[in-house]
Short mmCIF file of the C-alpha atoms (twelve columns), coordinates in Angstrom:
data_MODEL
# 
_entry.id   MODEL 
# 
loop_
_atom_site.group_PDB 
_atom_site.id 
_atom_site.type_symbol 
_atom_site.label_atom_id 
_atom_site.label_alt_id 
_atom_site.label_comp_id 
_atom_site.label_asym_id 
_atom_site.label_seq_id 
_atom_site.Cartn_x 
_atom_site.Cartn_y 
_atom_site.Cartn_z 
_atom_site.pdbx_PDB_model_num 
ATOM 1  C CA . UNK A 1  0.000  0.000  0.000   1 
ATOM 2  C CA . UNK A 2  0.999  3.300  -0.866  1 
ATOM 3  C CA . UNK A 3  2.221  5.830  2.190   1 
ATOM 4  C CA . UNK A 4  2.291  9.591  2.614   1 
ATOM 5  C CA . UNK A 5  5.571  9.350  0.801   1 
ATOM 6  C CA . UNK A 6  3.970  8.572  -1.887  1 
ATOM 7  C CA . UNK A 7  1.193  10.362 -2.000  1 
ATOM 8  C CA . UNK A 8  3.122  13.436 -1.754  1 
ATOM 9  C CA . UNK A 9  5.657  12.004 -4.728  1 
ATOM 10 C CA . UNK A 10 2.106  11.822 -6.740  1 
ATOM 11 C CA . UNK A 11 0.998  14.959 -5.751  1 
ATOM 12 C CA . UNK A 12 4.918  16.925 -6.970  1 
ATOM 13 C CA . UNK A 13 4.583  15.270 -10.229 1 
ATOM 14 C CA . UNK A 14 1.109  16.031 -10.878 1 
ATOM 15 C CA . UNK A 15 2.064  19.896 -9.925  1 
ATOM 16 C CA . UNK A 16 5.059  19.396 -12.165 1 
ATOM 17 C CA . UNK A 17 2.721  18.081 -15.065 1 
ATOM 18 C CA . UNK A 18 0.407  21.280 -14.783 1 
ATOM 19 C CA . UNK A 19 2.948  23.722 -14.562 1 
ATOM 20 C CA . UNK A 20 4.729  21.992 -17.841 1 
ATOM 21 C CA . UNK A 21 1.679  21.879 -19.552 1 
ATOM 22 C CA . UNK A 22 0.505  25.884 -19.302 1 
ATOM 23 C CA . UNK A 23 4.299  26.099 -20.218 1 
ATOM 24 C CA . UNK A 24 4.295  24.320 -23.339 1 
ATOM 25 C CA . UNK A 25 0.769  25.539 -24.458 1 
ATOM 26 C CA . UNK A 26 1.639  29.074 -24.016 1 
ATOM 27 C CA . UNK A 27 5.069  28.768 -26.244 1 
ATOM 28 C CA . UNK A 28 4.878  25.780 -27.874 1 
ATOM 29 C CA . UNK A 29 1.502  24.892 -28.480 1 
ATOM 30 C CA . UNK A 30 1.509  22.096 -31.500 1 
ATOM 31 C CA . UNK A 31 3.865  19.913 -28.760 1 
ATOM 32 C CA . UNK A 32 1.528  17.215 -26.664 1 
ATOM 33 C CA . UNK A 33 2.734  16.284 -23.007 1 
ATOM 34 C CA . UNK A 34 2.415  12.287 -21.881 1 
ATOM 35 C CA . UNK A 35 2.778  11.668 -18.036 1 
ATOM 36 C CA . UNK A 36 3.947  8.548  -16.753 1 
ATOM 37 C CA . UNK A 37 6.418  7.672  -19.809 1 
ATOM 38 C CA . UNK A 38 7.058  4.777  -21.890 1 
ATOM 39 C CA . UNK A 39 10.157 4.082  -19.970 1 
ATOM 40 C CA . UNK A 40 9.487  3.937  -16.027 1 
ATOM 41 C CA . UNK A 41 12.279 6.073  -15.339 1 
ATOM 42 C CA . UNK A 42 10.406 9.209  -17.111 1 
ATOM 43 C CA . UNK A 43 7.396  10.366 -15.605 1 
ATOM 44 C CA . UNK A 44 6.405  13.664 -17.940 1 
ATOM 45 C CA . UNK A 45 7.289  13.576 -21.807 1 
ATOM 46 C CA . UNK A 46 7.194  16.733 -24.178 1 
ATOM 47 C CA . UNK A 47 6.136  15.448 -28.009 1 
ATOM 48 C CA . UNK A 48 6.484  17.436 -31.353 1 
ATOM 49 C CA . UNK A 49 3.350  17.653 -33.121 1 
ATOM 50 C CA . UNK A 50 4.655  14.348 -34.800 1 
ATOM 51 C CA . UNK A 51 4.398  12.252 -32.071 1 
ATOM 52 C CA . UNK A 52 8.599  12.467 -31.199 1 
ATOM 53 C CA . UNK A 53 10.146 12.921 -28.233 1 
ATOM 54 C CA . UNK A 54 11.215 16.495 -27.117 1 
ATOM 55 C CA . UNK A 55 12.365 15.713 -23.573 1 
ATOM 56 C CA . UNK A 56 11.424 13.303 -21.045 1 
ATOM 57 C CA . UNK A 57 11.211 14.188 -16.903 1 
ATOM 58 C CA . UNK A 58 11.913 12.472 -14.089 1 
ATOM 59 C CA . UNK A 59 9.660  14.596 -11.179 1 
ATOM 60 C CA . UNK A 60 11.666 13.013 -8.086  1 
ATOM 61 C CA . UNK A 61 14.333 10.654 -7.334  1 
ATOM 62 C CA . UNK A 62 13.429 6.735  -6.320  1 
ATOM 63 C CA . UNK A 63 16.155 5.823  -3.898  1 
ATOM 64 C CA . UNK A 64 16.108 2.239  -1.991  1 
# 
C-alpha cells in the first residue's frame, strides 16, 4: 500500500505536469505532453506535433 511518501511524490509530479503543460501551451503549443512515460524512469514527456520525443522528466528521485 501506498504511504504519505507517496502520495506526496504523486501529488509533486502532478504539480510538475500542470505547470509543464501551461508552459508548453503558451510557447509551444503544436507539442503534446504524456505523463507517466514509456520508460518507467520518465514520468512527464514533451512530443512534437509528430508524435517524437522532445524531452522526457523524471519529477523526483526513487532511492532504496
Amino acid at each position: 500500500m501506498a504511504g504519505t511518501d507517496t502520495i506526496r511524490g504523486i501529488a509533486y509530479q502532478q504539480a510538475h505536469a500542470i505547470h509543464l503543460a501551461i508552459e508548453v501551451v503558451e510557447q509551444y503549443p503544436e507539442h503534446q505532453i504524456r505523463v507517466e512515460g514509456r520508460d518507467d524512469v520518465v514520468d512527464i514527456e514533451v512530443l512534437d506535433a509528430d508524435g517524437c520525443l522532445v524531452s522526457g522528466l523524471c519529477c523526483k528521485n526513487r532511492e532504496a
